[in-house]
Coordinates of C-alpha atoms and ligand atoms in Angstrom, one line a residue:
M288 CA 0.0 0.0 0.0
K289 CA 1.3 3.5 -0.9
K290 CA 2.2 5.5 2.1
T291 CA 0.3 8.7 2.6
Y292 CA 1.9 11.4 4.7
K293 CA 0.3 14.5 6.0
K294 CA 2.0 17.3 4.1
D295 CA 2.3 19.7 7.0
I296 CA 4.2 17.5 9.4
N297 CA 8.0 17.8 9.8
M298 CA 10.6 15.3 8.6
F299 CA 10.9 13.6 12.0
K300 CA 7.1 13.3 12.6
K301 CA 7.0 11.5 9.3
D302 CA 8.8 8.6 11.0
F303 CA 6.0 8.3 13.6
P304 CA 2.6 6.9 12.4
Y305 CA 0.9 8.6 15.3
F306 CA 1.4 12.0 13.7
Q307 CA 0.0 10.7 10.4
N308 CA -3.1 9.5 12.0
S309 CA -3.8 12.3 14.4
N310 CA -4.1 16.1 14.5
T311 CA -3.1 16.1 18.2
I312 CA -0.3 18.4 19.2
Y313 CA 1.5 16.0 21.4
L314 CA 3.3 17.8 24.3
D315 CA 3.3 15.0 26.9
N316 CA 6.6 13.4 26.1
A317 CA 7.8 13.3 29.7
A318 CA 4.9 10.9 30.4
S319 CA 5.6 8.8 27.3
T320 CA 7.0 9.4 23.9
Q321 CA 5.5 8.4 20.5
K322 CA 7.0 5.3 18.8
P323 CA 8.6 5.4 15.3
K324 CA 7.4 3.1 12.6
C325 CA 10.6 1.0 12.8
V326 CA 9.7 0.2 16.5
I327 CA 6.1 -0.6 15.7
D328 CA 7.1 -2.7 12.7
S329 CA 9.5 -4.8 14.8
Q330 CA 6.6 -5.6 17.2
V331 CA 4.3 -6.7 14.3
E332 CA 7.1 -8.7 12.7
Y333 CA 7.8 -10.6 15.9
Y334 CA 4.1 -11.5 16.5
E335 CA 3.4 -12.3 12.9
K336 CA 6.6 -14.0 11.8
Y337 CA 8.6 -15.6 14.7
C338 CA 6.6 -15.4 17.9
A339 CA 8.3 -17.7 20.4
N340 CA 9.7 -17.7 23.9
I341 CA 13.4 -17.0 24.5
H342 CA 16.2 -18.9 26.3
R343 CA 14.2 -22.1 26.3
S344 CA 13.2 -23.9 23.1
S345 CA 15.7 -24.6 20.4
F346 CA 13.6 -24.4 17.2
S347 CA 14.6 -21.8 14.7
H348 CA 11.9 -19.1 15.6
A349 CA 12.8 -19.5 19.3
N350 CA 16.5 -19.0 18.4
K351 CA 15.7 -16.0 16.3
A352 CA 13.6 -14.4 19.2
T353 CA 16.5 -15.1 21.6
K354 CA 19.0 -13.7 19.2
N355 CA 17.1 -10.5 18.7
Y356 CA 16.4 -10.1 22.4
E357 CA 20.1 -10.6 23.3
N358 CA 21.1 -8.3 20.5
T359 CA 19.3 -5.5 22.3
R360 CA 21.4 -6.1 25.3
K361 CA 24.5 -5.6 23.2
I362 CA 23.1 -2.5 21.5
L363 CA 22.2 -1.0 24.8
K364 CA 25.6 -1.9 26.3
N365 CA 27.3 0.0 23.5
F366 CA 24.7 2.8 23.5
I367 CA 25.5 3.7 27.1
N368 CA 29.1 2.5 27.0
A369 CA 28.8 -0.2 29.6
R370 CA 31.8 -2.6 29.9
C371 CA 30.0 -5.9 29.4
I372 CA 26.5 -7.4 28.8
E373 CA 26.4 -8.8 32.4
E374 CA 25.9 -5.1 33.4
I375 CA 22.6 -4.8 31.5
I376 CA 19.4 -6.2 33.0
F377 CA 15.9 -5.7 31.5
T378 CA 13.0 -4.8 33.7
K379 CA 9.5 -3.4 33.3
G380 CA 10.7 0.2 33.7
V381 CA 12.2 2.6 36.0
T382 CA 9.7 2.0 38.8
E383 CA 10.5 -1.7 38.8
S384 CA 14.2 -1.0 38.6
I385 CA 14.2 1.2 41.6
N386 CA 12.1 -1.2 43.6
F387 CA 14.4 -4.0 42.6
I388 CA 17.6 -2.2 43.8
A389 CA 15.9 -0.7 46.9
S390 CA 14.6 -4.0 48.1
S391 CA 17.5 -6.3 47.1
Y392 CA 20.5 -4.2 47.7
A393 CA 20.1 -0.7 49.1
K394 CA 18.1 -1.8 52.1
E395 CA 21.4 -2.6 53.8
F396 CA 22.4 1.1 53.7
K397 CA 21.7 3.1 56.9
T398 CA 20.9 6.3 54.9
V399 CA 19.4 6.9 51.5
I400 CA 19.9 10.4 50.1
I401 CA 17.5 11.7 47.4
S402 CA 16.9 15.2 45.8
S403 CA 13.9 17.4 46.3
L404 CA 12.8 16.8 42.7
E405 CA 12.3 13.1 42.8
H406 CA 9.4 11.2 41.1
H407 CA 7.3 9.1 43.5
S408 CA 9.0 6.1 42.1
N409 CA 12.2 7.2 43.8
I410 CA 10.4 8.1 47.1
V411 CA 7.8 5.5 47.9
P412 CA 10.1 2.5 47.7
W413 CA 12.2 4.1 50.5
H414 CA 9.0 4.7 52.6
M415 CA 8.1 1.1 52.1
Q416 CA 11.3 0.2 54.0
G417 CA 10.1 2.3 56.9
R418 CA 12.4 5.2 56.1
E419 CA 11.2 8.8 56.9
L420 CA 12.8 12.2 56.6
N421 CA 15.8 12.3 58.9
R422 CA 15.3 8.6 59.8
G423 CA 17.0 6.7 57.1
L424 CA 16.0 9.2 54.4
E425 CA 17.7 12.5 53.7
V426 CA 16.6 15.1 51.1
V427 CA 19.0 17.5 49.4
S428 CA 17.4 21.0 49.4
C429 CA 17.1 23.1 46.3
D430 CA 17.2 26.9 45.7
D431 CA 14.4 29.2 44.4
N432 CA 15.2 28.0 40.9
L433 CA 15.0 24.4 41.9
N434 CA 18.8 24.0 41.5
F435 CA 20.3 21.1 43.5
N436 CA 22.1 22.4 46.6
M437 CA 25.6 20.8 46.3
Q438 CA 26.7 22.3 49.6
H439 CA 23.8 20.7 51.5
F440 CA 24.5 17.4 49.6
E441 CA 28.1 17.5 50.9
E442 CA 26.9 18.2 54.4
L443 CA 24.6 15.2 54.2
L444 CA 27.4 13.0 52.8
K445 CA 29.7 14.1 55.6
Q446 CA 27.1 13.3 58.3
N447 CA 26.2 10.0 56.6
P448 CA 29.2 8.4 55.0
K449 CA 28.7 5.2 53.0
S450 CA 25.1 6.2 52.1
F451 CA 23.0 5.1 49.1
V452 CA 22.4 8.1 46.9
S453 CA 19.4 7.9 44.5
I454 CA 18.9 10.9 42.4
T455 CA 17.1 11.8 39.2
H456 CA 19.0 13.0 36.2
I457 CA 16.3 15.2 34.8
S458 CA 13.2 16.3 36.7
N459 CA 10.1 15.1 34.9
A460 CA 8.0 17.8 36.5
F461 CA 10.2 20.9 35.9
G462 CA 12.9 19.8 33.4
K463 CA 15.8 20.7 35.7
I464 CA 19.0 18.8 34.9
H465 CA 21.1 17.6 37.8
D466 CA 24.8 17.7 37.3
I467 CA 25.1 14.0 37.8
K468 CA 28.7 13.8 37.0
S469 CA 29.6 16.1 39.9
I470 CA 27.0 14.5 42.2
I471 CA 28.5 11.0 41.6
H472 CA 32.0 12.3 42.0
L473 CA 31.2 13.9 45.3
A474 CA 29.2 11.0 46.6
H475 CA 32.1 8.6 45.8
K476 CA 34.4 10.8 47.8
Y477 CA 32.3 9.9 50.8
K478 CA 32.2 6.2 49.9
A479 CA 28.5 6.4 48.9
V480 CA 27.0 4.2 46.2
V481 CA 25.0 6.1 43.5
M482 CA 21.9 5.2 41.6
I483 CA 20.7 7.6 38.9
D484 CA 17.0 7.7 37.8
A485 CA 17.5 8.2 34.1
A486 CA 13.8 7.9 33.2
Q487 CA 14.0 11.2 31.3
S488 CA 17.6 11.0 30.1
L489 CA 17.9 8.9 26.9
A490 CA 15.3 10.8 25.0
H491 CA 17.5 14.0 25.3
F492 CA 21.1 13.2 26.1
K493 CA 24.0 10.9 25.3
V494 CA 25.1 9.1 28.5
D495 CA 28.3 7.3 29.1
M496 CA 28.7 4.8 32.0
Q497 CA 32.6 5.0 31.9
E498 CA 32.5 8.8 32.0
L499 CA 29.9 9.0 34.8
E500 CA 31.4 6.1 36.8
V501 CA 27.9 5.6 38.2
D502 CA 27.0 2.4 40.2
F503 CA 23.4 1.9 39.1
F504 CA 21.6 3.6 36.2
V505 CA 17.9 3.0 35.6
M506 CA 16.3 3.6 32.2
S507 CA 12.8 3.7 30.8
G508 CA 12.0 2.3 27.3
H509 CA 8.6 4.0 26.8
K510 CA 10.1 7.5 27.4
T511 CA 12.8 6.7 24.8
F512 CA 10.5 6.0 21.8
A513 CA 10.3 2.3 22.7
P514 CA 7.4 0.1 23.8
T515 CA 5.7 0.4 27.2
G516 CA 6.4 -2.0 30.0
L517 CA 10.1 -2.1 29.4
G518 CA 13.1 -0.7 31.1
A519 CA 16.7 -1.6 31.9
I520 CA 19.2 -1.3 34.7
Y521 CA 22.9 -0.8 34.3
I522 CA 24.7 -2.4 37.3
K523 CA 28.4 -1.7 37.5
K524 CA 30.2 -5.0 37.4
E525 CA 31.7 -4.7 40.9
H526 CA 28.2 -4.6 42.5
L527 CA 26.8 -7.6 40.7
K528 CA 27.9 -10.1 43.3
N529 CA 26.2 -8.1 46.1
V530 CA 22.8 -7.6 44.3
Q531 CA 20.3 -10.2 45.3
A532 CA 17.8 -11.4 42.7
Y533 CA 14.5 -9.5 43.3
Q534 CA 12.4 -12.2 41.9
T535 CA 13.3 -15.8 41.1
G536 CA 11.8 -18.6 39.1
G537 CA 11.9 -19.8 35.5
A538 CA 14.9 -18.8 33.4
T539 CA 17.0 -17.6 36.4
I540 CA 18.2 -21.0 37.6
H541 CA 21.2 -23.1 37.2
E542 CA 20.0 -26.2 39.2
V543 CA 16.9 -26.9 41.3
D544 CA 15.9 -29.8 43.6
Y545 CA 13.3 -29.9 46.4
N546 CA 15.9 -28.7 48.9
S547 CA 17.6 -25.8 47.1
S548 CA 18.2 -23.9 44.0
T549 CA 21.3 -22.2 42.5
L550 CA 21.0 -19.3 40.2
L551 CA 22.7 -18.4 36.9
N552 CA 25.0 -15.5 36.6
S553 CA 23.9 -11.9 35.7
P554 CA 22.0 -10.9 33.6
Y555 CA 19.9 -14.1 33.6
K556 CA 19.5 -14.5 37.3
F557 CA 17.8 -11.1 37.4
E558 CA 15.3 -11.8 34.6
A559 CA 12.8 -14.2 36.1
G560 CA 9.8 -15.5 34.1
T561 CA 9.0 -14.8 30.5
Q562 CA 10.2 -11.3 29.7
N563 CA 8.7 -8.5 27.6
I564 CA 10.4 -10.0 24.5
V565 CA 8.7 -7.8 22.0
G566 CA 9.4 -4.7 24.1
V567 CA 13.1 -5.5 24.3
I568 CA 13.3 -6.1 20.6
G569 CA 11.5 -2.8 20.0
F570 CA 13.9 -1.0 22.3
S571 CA 16.9 -1.9 20.0
K572 CA 15.0 -0.3 17.1
A573 CA 14.4 2.8 19.2
L574 CA 18.0 3.1 20.1
E575 CA 19.1 2.6 16.5
Y576 CA 16.6 5.2 15.5
I577 CA 18.1 7.7 18.0
L578 CA 21.6 6.9 16.7
S579 CA 20.4 7.5 13.1
I580 CA 19.4 11.0 14.0
G581 CA 22.3 11.7 16.5
Y582 CA 22.2 13.3 19.9
E583 CA 23.9 16.4 18.6
K584 CA 21.0 17.1 16.3
I585 CA 18.5 16.1 19.0
E586 CA 20.1 18.4 21.6
T587 CA 20.3 21.4 19.2
I588 CA 16.6 21.1 18.1
E589 CA 15.4 20.6 21.7
N590 CA 17.4 23.5 23.1
D591 CA 16.1 25.9 20.4
L592 CA 12.6 24.7 20.9
Y593 CA 12.8 24.9 24.7
I594 CA 14.0 28.6 24.5
Y595 CA 11.2 29.4 22.0
L596 CA 8.6 27.8 24.3
D597 CA 9.8 29.8 27.2
E598 CA 9.9 33.1 25.3
E599 CA 6.4 32.5 23.9
L600 CA 4.9 31.4 27.3
R601 CA 6.4 34.5 29.0
K602 CA 4.3 36.7 26.7
L603 CA 1.1 35.4 28.3
D604 CA -0.5 37.5 31.1
D605 CA -0.4 36.2 34.7
I606 CA 1.8 33.2 34.0
I607 CA 3.7 31.8 37.0
F608 CA 6.9 29.8 36.6
Y609 CA 8.7 27.9 39.3
N610 CA 12.2 27.8 37.8
D611 CA 14.3 29.4 35.1
I612 CA 15.4 27.5 32.0
N613 CA 19.0 27.4 33.0
K614 CA 20.2 23.8 33.0
A615 CA 16.8 22.4 32.1
I616 CA 15.3 20.5 29.2
G617 CA 12.1 18.8 28.0
S618 CA 9.5 19.8 30.6
R619 CA 8.4 23.4 31.3
S620 CA 5.9 23.8 34.2
F621 CA 3.7 26.8 34.9
N622 CA 0.4 28.0 36.2
F623 CA -1.8 31.1 35.6
K624 CA -2.8 33.3 38.4
N625 CA -6.3 32.4 39.7
I626 CA -6.8 29.6 37.1
F627 CA -7.1 26.0 38.1
H628 CA -4.8 23.9 35.9
D629 CA -7.4 21.1 35.4
D630 CA -9.7 23.6 33.6
I631 CA -6.9 24.5 31.2
A632 CA -6.3 20.8 30.4
I633 CA -10.0 20.2 29.7
L634 CA -10.2 23.1 27.3
L635 CA -6.8 22.3 25.6
D636 CA -7.9 18.8 25.0
K637 CA -10.9 20.1 23.1
M638 CA -8.4 22.0 20.9
N639 CA -6.3 18.8 20.3
I640 CA -3.5 19.8 22.6
A641 CA -2.1 16.9 24.6
L642 CA -0.3 17.9 27.8
R643 CA -0.4 16.9 31.4
V644 CA -1.6 18.9 34.4
G645 CA -1.3 18.0 38.1
H646 CA 1.5 16.9 40.4
H647 CA 3.3 14.8 37.8
C648 CA 4.0 12.1 40.5
A649 CA 6.1 14.6 42.4
Q650 CA 3.9 15.7 45.2
P651 CA 6.6 16.6 47.7
I652 CA 8.1 19.4 45.5
M653 CA 4.6 20.6 44.7
K654 CA 3.9 20.8 48.5
H655 CA 7.2 22.7 49.0
L656 CA 6.1 25.2 46.3
N657 CA 2.7 25.4 48.0
I658 CA 0.8 24.4 44.9
K659 CA -1.4 21.4 43.9
G660 CA 0.3 21.0 40.6
T661 CA 1.2 22.7 37.3
I662 CA 0.5 22.7 33.6
R663 CA 3.4 20.8 32.1
V664 CA 4.5 21.0 28.4
S665 CA 7.1 18.4 27.7
L666 CA 9.0 18.4 24.4
A667 CA 10.7 15.8 22.2
F668 CA 12.9 16.4 19.2
Y669 CA 10.0 15.8 16.8
N670 CA 8.1 18.8 18.2
D671 CA 8.5 22.1 16.3
K672 CA 7.7 25.8 16.5
N673 CA 4.4 25.2 14.8
D674 CA 3.3 23.0 17.8
I675 CA 4.3 25.7 20.2
D676 CA 2.4 28.4 18.2
K677 CA -0.7 26.2 18.3
L678 CA -0.3 25.6 22.0
I679 CA 0.0 29.4 22.7
K680 CA -3.0 30.1 20.6
A681 CA -5.0 27.4 22.5
L682 CA -3.8 28.7 25.8
K683 CA -4.9 32.3 24.9
K684 CA -8.3 31.0 23.9
A685 CA -8.6 28.9 27.1
L686 CA -7.6 31.8 29.3
S687 CA -10.1 34.1 27.6
I688 CA -12.9 31.6 28.3
L689 CA -11.8 31.0 31.9
K690 CA -11.3 34.7 32.7
K691 CA -14.8 35.7 31.6
Ligands
PMP789 N1 11.3 8.6 37.4 C1 11.0 9.7 36.6 C2 11.9 10.9 36.7 C3 10.0 9.6 35.7 O1 9.7 10.6 34.9 C4 9.2 8.4 35.6 C5 8.0 8.3 34.7 N2 7.2 9.4 34.7 C6 9.6 7.4 36.4 C7 10.6 7.5 37.3 C8 8.8 6.1 36.3 O2 9.2 5.5 35.1 P1 8.5 4.2 34.5 O3 7.3 4.7 33.8 O4 9.5 3.7 33.5 O5 8.3 3.2 35.6

């Protein structure tokens, strides 16, 4: 069948069937990104042509599925510059990855240090261990622009040497980028072990495990143009022997009898049960797609767009921001004086603008700012100025209705 593209969509959106099938201005990329055709095709191809379980049967389709699944591990290893495939473990996503490391490894640490901008996924697992503020959980303060307070971080590290530090790279709610290289470096000076929540990272930045020297790095597939229900953890090789399997069962075992079981080595011992095979295969296509565009281009486009978004939003009356755009990317959060953000979302949806309002799974920072939530625009490289112009026009219209 001949492909029909909408004429008015940009060259990147042409790679994403969603934009050919919909007039929606999609500005909710921090929640989940759209998927390029190559990712979708790989899902269909697996289900239609070689659907089989992996690491078990030895017929040719099962072998092909295993090969493609394992190939993603190699591609991700190279993508983030890990040292070996043992360091790459597939999970359901960042939430599962943090729960895994929290419950199987980090529970041994007396103190866990997080930032003020964490997603609930990097707060609740610590509460589930009975930790509270100043009782096993410490929170690094931020300034009026939501910048991470490095001095406070060092004080906490000094008071609590050998802590577990778990910090987000990019805030999903406000777009603030933490200087993770300096954070990791400082934490290591005080013998801390560091996990980075990189849910928002791979869609925007190149990351390099050797350069960062990070201990644990947790990634999300669905925020990186890949299928949902899929994520990965990088575990630095030296920690593998100390991380316990979070779940066990089929595919993780070396030998079982009724008295005991022995497990395989990493990564297999950490991937219990039938995995999200099709999701993992799709992830490799998403990573290859990103490489085909290149992070240099992605960063340039996004930086320009982010500045344009900020400039245009600033022209609107009674807009309230909570941070500047220095060291920020992707998400821009705001409110309008005396306007409830939910009302904006309802009106914008009627004008085909997709964005998120609310607390963005970051209630503690919202409470700190004394707000219920924000209106959040979150960009990906396939957005363009046309999207922002349409957003601004819709916001003006919504405001004129709500101010009547
Ligand atoms: N951390 C951050 C910073 C996030 O943005 C998200 C997703 N909104 C998560 C964790 C949870 O990620 P996942 O959906 O992969 O579980």
